[in-house]
Backbone as a ProteinNet text record, in pm:
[ID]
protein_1_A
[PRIMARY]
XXXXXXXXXXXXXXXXXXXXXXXXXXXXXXXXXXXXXXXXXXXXXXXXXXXXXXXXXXXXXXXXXXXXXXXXXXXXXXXXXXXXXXXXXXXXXXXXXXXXXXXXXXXXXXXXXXXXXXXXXXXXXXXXXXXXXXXXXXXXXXXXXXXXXXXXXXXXXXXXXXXXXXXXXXXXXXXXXXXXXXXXXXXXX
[TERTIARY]
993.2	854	803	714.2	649.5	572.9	528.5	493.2	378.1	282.9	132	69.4	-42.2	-82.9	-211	-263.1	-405.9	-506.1	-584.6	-729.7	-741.8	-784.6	-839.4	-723.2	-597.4	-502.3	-490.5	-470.6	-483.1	-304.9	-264.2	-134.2	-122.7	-84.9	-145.1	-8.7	110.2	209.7	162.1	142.6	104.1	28.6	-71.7	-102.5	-122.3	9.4	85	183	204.4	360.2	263.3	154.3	23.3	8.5	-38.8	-80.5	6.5	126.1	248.1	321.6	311.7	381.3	287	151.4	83.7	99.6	88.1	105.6	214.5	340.7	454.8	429.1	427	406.9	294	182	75.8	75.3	71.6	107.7	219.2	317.5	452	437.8	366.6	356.2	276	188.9	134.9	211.3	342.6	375.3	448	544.3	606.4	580.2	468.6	384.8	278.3	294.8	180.6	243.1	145.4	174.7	238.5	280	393.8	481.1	558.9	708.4	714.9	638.2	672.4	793.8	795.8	905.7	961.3	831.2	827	697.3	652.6	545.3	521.2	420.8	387.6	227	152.7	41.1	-68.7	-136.6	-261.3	-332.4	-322.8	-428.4	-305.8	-173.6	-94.1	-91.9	-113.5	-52.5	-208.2	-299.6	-489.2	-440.2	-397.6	-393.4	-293.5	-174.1	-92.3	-133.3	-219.8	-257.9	-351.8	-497.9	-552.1	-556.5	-462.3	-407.8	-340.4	-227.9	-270.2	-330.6	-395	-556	-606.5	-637.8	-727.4	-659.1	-499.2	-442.7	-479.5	-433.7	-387.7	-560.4	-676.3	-779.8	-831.7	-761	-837.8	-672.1	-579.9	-516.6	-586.2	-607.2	-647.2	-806.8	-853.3	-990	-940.9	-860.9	-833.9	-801.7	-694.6	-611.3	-758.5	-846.1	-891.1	-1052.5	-1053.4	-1158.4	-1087.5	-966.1	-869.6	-877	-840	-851.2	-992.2	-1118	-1193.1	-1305.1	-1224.6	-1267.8	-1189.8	-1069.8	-988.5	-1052.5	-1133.8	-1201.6	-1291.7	-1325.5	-1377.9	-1476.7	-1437.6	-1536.9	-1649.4	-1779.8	-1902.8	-1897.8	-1812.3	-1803.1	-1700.9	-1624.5	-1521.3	-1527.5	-1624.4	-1653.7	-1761.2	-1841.9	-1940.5	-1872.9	-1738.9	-1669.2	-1643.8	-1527.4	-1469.8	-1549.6	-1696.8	-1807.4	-1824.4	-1846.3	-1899.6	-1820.5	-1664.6	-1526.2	-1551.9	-1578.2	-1535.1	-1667.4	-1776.9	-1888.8	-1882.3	-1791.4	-1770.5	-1695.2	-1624.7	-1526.1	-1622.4	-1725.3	-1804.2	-1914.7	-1948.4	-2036	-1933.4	-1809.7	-1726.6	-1701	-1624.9	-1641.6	-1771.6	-1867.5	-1964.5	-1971.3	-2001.1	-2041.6	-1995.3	-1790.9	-1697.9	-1699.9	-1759.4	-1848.4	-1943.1	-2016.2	-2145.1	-2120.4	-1974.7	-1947.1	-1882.8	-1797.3	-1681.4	-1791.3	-1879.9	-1992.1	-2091.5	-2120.5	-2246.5	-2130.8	-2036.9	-1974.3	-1909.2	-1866.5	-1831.3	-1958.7	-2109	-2207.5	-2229.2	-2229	-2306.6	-2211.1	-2095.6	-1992.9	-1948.2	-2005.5	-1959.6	-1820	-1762.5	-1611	-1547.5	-1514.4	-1483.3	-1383	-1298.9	-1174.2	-1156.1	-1245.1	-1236.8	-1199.8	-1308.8	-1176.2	-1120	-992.4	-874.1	-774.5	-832.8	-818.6	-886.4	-973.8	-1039.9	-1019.4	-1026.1	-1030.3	-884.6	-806.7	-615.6	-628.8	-697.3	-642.2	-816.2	-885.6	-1060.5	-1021.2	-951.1	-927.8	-793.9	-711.7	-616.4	-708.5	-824.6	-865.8	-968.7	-1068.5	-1120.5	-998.4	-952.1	-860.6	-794.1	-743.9	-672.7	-805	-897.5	-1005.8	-1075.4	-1091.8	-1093.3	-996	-905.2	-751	-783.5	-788.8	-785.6	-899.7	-1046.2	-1118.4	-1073.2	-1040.9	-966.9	-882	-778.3	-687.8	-718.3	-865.8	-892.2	-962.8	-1048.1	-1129.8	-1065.1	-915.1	-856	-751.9	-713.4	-583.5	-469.6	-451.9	-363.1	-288.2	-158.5	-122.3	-116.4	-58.8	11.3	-55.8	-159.7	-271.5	-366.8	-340.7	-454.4	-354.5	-190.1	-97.3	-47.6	-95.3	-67.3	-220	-340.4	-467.3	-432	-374.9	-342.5	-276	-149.6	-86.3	-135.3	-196.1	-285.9	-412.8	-479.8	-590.4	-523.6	-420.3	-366.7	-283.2	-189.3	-115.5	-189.1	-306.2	-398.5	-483.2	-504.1	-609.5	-503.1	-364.2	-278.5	-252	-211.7	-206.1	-284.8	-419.7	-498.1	-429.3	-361.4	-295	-211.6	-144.7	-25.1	-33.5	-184.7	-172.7	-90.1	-169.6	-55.9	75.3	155.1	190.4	209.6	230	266.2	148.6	61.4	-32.4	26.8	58.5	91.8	199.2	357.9	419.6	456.5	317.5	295.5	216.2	158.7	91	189.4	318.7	400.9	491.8	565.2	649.5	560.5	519.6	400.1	321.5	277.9	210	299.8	341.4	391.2	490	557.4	680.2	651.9	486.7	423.6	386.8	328.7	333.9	434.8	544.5	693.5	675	722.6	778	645.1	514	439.1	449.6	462.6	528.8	656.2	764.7	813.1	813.8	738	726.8	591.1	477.8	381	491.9	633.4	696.8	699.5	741.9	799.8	618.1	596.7	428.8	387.8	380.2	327.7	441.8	572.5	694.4	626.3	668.7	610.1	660.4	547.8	631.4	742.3
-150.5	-183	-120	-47.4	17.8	-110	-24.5	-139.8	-134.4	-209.3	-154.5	-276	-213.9	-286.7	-370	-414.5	-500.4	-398.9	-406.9	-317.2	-336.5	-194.8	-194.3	-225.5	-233.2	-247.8	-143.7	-55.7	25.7	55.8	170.5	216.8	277.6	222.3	259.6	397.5	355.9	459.6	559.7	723	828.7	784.2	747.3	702.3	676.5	544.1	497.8	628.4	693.5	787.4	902.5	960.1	1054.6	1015	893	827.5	788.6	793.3	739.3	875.1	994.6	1124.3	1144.6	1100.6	1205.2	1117.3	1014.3	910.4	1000.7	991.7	1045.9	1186.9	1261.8	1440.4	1432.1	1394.4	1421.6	1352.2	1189.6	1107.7	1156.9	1156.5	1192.9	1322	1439.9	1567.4	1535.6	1435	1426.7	1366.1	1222.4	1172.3	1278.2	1378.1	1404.4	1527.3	1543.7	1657.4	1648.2	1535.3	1475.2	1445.8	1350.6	1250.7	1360	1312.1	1358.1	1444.6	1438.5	1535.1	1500.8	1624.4	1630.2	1629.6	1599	1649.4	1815	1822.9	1966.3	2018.1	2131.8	2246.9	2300	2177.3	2230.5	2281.2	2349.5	2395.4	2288.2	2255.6	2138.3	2125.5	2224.7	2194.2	2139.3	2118	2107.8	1957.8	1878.1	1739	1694.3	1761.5	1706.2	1765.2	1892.1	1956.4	1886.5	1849.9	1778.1	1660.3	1586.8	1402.7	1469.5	1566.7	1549.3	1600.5	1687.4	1744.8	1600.8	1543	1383.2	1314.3	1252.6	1188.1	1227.2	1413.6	1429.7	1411.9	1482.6	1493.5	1303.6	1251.9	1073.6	1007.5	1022.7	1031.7	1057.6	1183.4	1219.3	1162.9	1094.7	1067.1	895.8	854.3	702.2	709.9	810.9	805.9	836.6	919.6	947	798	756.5	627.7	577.5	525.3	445.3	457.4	558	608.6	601.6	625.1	525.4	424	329.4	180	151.4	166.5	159	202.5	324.5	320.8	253.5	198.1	135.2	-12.7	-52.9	-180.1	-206	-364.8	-364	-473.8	-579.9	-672.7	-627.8	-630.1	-569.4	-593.3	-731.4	-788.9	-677.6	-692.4	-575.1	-401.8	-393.9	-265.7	-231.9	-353.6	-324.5	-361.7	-446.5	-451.5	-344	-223.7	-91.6	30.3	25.1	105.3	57	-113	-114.7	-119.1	-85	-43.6	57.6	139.8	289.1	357	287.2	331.7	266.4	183	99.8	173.8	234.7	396.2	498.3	538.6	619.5	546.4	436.8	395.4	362.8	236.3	238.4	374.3	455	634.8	641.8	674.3	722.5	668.4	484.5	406.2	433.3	476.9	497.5	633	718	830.7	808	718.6	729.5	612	549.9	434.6	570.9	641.9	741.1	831.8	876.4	988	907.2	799.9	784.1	678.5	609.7	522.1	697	817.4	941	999	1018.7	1006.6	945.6	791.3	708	679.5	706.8	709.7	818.9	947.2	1030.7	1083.7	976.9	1065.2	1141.6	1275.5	1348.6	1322.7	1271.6	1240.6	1105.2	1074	898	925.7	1043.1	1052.5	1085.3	1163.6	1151.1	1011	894	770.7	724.3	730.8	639.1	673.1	822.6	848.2	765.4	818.7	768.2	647.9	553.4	428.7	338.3	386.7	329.7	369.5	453.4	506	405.3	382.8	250.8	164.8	108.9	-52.8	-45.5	68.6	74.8	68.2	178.2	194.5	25.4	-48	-148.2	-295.7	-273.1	-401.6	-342.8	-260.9	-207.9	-205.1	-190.1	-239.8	-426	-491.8	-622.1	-645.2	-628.3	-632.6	-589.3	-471.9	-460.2	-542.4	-578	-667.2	-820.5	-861.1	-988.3	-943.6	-863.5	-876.3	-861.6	-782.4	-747.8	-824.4	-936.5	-1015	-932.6	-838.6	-813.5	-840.1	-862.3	-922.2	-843.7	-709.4	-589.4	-547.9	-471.6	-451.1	-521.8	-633.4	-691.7	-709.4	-740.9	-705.6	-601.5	-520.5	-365.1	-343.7	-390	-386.8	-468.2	-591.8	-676.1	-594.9	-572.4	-495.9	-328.8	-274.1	-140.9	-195.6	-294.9	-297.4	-357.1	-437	-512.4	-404.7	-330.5	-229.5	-108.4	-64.7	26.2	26.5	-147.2	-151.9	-170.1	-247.9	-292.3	-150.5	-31.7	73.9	91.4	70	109.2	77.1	13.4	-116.3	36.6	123	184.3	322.6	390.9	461.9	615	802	841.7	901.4	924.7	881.1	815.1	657.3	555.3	496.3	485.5	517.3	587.2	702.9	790.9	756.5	744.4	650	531.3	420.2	292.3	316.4	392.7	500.6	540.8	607.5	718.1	591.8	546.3	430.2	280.1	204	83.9	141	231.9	268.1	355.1	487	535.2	472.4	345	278	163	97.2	18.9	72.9	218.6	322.1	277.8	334.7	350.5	237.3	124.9	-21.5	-44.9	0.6	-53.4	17.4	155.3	259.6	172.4	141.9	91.9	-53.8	-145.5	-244.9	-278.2	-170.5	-161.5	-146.4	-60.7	-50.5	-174.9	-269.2	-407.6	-507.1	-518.8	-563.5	-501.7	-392.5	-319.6	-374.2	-416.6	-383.9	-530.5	-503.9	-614.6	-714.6	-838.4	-977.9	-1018.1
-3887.3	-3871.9	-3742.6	-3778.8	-3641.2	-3526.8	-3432	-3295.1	-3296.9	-3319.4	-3265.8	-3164	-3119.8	-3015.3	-3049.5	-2994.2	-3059.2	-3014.3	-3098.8	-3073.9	-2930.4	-2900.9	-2748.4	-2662.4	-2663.5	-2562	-2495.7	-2369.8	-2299.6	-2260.3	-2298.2	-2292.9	-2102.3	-1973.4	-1888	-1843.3	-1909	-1850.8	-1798.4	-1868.8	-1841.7	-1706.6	-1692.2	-1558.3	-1504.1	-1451.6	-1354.8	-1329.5	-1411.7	-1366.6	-1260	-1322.4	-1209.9	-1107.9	-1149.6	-1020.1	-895.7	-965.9	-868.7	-852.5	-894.2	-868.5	-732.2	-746.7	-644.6	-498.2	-537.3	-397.2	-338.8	-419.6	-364	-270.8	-394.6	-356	-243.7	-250.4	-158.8	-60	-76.1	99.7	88.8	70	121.2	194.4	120.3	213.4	332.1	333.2	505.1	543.8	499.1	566.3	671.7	631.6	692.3	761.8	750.5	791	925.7	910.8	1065.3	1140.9	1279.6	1369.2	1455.7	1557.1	1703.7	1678	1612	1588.9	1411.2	1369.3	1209.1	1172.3	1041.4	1005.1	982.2	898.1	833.3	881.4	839.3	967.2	766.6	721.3	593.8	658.3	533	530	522.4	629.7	631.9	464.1	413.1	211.4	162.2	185.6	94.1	50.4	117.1	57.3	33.9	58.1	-0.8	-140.1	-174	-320.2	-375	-349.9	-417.8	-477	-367.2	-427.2	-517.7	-543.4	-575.7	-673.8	-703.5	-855.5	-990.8	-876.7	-946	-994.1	-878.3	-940.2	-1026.8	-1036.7	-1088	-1280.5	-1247.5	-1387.8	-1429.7	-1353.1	-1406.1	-1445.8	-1375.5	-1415.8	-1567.2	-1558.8	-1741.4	-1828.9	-1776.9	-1869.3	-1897.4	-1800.8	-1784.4	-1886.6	-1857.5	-1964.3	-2080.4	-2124.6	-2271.7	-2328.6	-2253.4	-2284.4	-2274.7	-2250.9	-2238.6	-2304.2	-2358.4	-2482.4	-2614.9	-2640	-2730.6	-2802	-2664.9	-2666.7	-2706.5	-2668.3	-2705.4	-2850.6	-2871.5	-3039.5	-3122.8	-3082.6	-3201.5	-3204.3	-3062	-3046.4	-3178.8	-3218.9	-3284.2	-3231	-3131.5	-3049.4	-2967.3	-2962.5	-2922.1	-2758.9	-2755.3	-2618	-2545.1	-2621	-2527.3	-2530.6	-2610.3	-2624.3	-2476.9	-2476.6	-2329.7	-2213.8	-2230	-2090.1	-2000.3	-2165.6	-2149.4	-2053.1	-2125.7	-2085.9	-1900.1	-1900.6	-1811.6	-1687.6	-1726.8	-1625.6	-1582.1	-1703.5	-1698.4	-1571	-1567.9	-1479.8	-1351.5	-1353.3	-1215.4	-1161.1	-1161.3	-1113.4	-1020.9	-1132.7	-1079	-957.2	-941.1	-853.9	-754.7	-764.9	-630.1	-567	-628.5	-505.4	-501.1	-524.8	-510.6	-368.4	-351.9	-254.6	-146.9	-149.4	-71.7	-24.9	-71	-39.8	47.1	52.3	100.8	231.2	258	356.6	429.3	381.5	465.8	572.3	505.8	563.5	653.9	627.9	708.4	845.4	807.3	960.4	1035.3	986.5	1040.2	1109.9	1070.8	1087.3	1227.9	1210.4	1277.1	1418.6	1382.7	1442.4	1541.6	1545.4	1581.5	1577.5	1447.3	1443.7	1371.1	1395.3	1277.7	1212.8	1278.4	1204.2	1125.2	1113.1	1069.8	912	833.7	698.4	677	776.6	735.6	714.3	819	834.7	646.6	628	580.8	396	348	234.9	172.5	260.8	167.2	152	249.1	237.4	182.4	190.8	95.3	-3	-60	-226.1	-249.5	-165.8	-225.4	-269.3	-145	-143.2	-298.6	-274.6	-420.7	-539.2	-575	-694.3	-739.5	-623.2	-610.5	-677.1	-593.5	-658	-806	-854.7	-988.2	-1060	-1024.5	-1117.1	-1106	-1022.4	-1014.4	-1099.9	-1097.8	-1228.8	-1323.3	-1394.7	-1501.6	-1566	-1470.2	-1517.2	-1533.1	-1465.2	-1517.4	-1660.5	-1670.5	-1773.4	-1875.6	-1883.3	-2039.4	-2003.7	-1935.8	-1938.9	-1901.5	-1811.2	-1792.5	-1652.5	-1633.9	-1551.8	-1426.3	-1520.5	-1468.2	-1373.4	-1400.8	-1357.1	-1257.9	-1296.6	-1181	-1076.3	-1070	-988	-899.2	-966.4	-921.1	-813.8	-914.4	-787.3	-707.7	-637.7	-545.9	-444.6	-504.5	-447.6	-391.7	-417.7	-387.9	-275	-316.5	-219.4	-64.2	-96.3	35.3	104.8	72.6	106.8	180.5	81.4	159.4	277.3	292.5	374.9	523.9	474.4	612.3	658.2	596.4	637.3	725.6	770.3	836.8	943.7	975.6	1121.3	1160.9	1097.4	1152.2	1190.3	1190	1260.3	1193.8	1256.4	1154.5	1216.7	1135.7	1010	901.6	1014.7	949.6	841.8	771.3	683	564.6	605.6	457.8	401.5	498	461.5	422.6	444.1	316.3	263.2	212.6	77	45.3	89.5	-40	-68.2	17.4	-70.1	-117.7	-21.9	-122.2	-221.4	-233.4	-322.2	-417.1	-404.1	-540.7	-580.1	-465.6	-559.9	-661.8	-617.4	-696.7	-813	-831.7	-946.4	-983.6	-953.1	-1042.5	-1109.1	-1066.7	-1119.8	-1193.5	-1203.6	-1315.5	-1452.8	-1381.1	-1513.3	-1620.2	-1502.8	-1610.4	-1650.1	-1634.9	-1608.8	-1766.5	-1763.4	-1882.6	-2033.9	-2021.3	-2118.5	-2188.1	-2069.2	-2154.7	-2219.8	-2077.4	-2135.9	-2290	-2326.5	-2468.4	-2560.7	-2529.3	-2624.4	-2731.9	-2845.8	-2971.6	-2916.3	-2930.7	-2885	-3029
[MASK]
+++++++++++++++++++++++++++++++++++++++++++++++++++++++++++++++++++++++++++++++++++++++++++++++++++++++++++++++++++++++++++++++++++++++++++++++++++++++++++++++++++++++++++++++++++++++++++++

């Protein structure tokens, strides 16, 4: 007997595994790439192109998955939840866009987003996973946003390196373990 899922269930693997490759590859390339005594003498675009080749791949996997889920929907209620997730994405960056530029702005500091993008894109990503995961019951998810918004923002406390390094392990290891962790959640009760 094959496995299926209930209308509108959202398959999140593919990406959690993006999302958690790039934490790795990309904070990991600043981790060890910054601060006082690098590790390594990498190229300053390298670990911005690494995360954001991620994102960007795990992004259109998370919309496919999740334009999916939503045509197989057949509840009107959850069909306007899906929609009204999927646009809450686009207004939180937008906002976090428009907080990063104008306190850099008002602030006179240029460097404030290198501070501010890695770890405002945890705290967003993380409270949009936590909506998500209340509105469709998922545990996973609203666990994984707990864990992402609290992790991203304590980062701020450490200064760099130490930042990119609880971004590459709190974060892409929270990836990992949800990657495999959604297996069992989807598996047929």
């Amino acid at each position: 007997m094959a496995a299926t899922r209930p209308a509108g269930e959202v398959d999140n693997r593919a990406t959690y595994i993006s999302f958690g490759l790039a934490y790795v590859l990309g904070h990991g390339a600043a981790a060890v790439s910054q601060g006082d005594r690098p590790l390594l003498d990498l190229p300053d675009w390298l670990p911005m192109t690494l995360l954001g080749t991620g994102l960007a791949a795990g992004t259109v996997i998370a919309t496919v998955a999740a334009g999916r889920a939503q045509r197989a929907a057949t509840d009107p209620d959850a069909i306007l939840s899906g929609k009204m997730l999927g646009a809450a994405w686009v207004v939180a960056f937008a906002a976090l866009f428009l907080t990063i530029t104008g306190l850099t702005n008002s602030l006179g500091a240029p460097d404030l987003p290198a501070l501010l993008w890695p770890t405002g894109s945890g705290l967003v990503v993380g409270l949009l996973y936590l909506a998500e995961g209340a509105a469709r019951r998922n545990l996973l998810h609203y666990g994984l946003g707990t864990w992402l918004a609290l992790t991203s923002t304590t980062a701020l406390l450490l200064g760099t390196p130490g930042l990119y390094w609880t971004l590459t392990l709190a974060g892409g290891g929270a990836y990992a373990l949800a990657a495999v962790l959604e297996r069992r959640r989807l598996a047929p009760r």
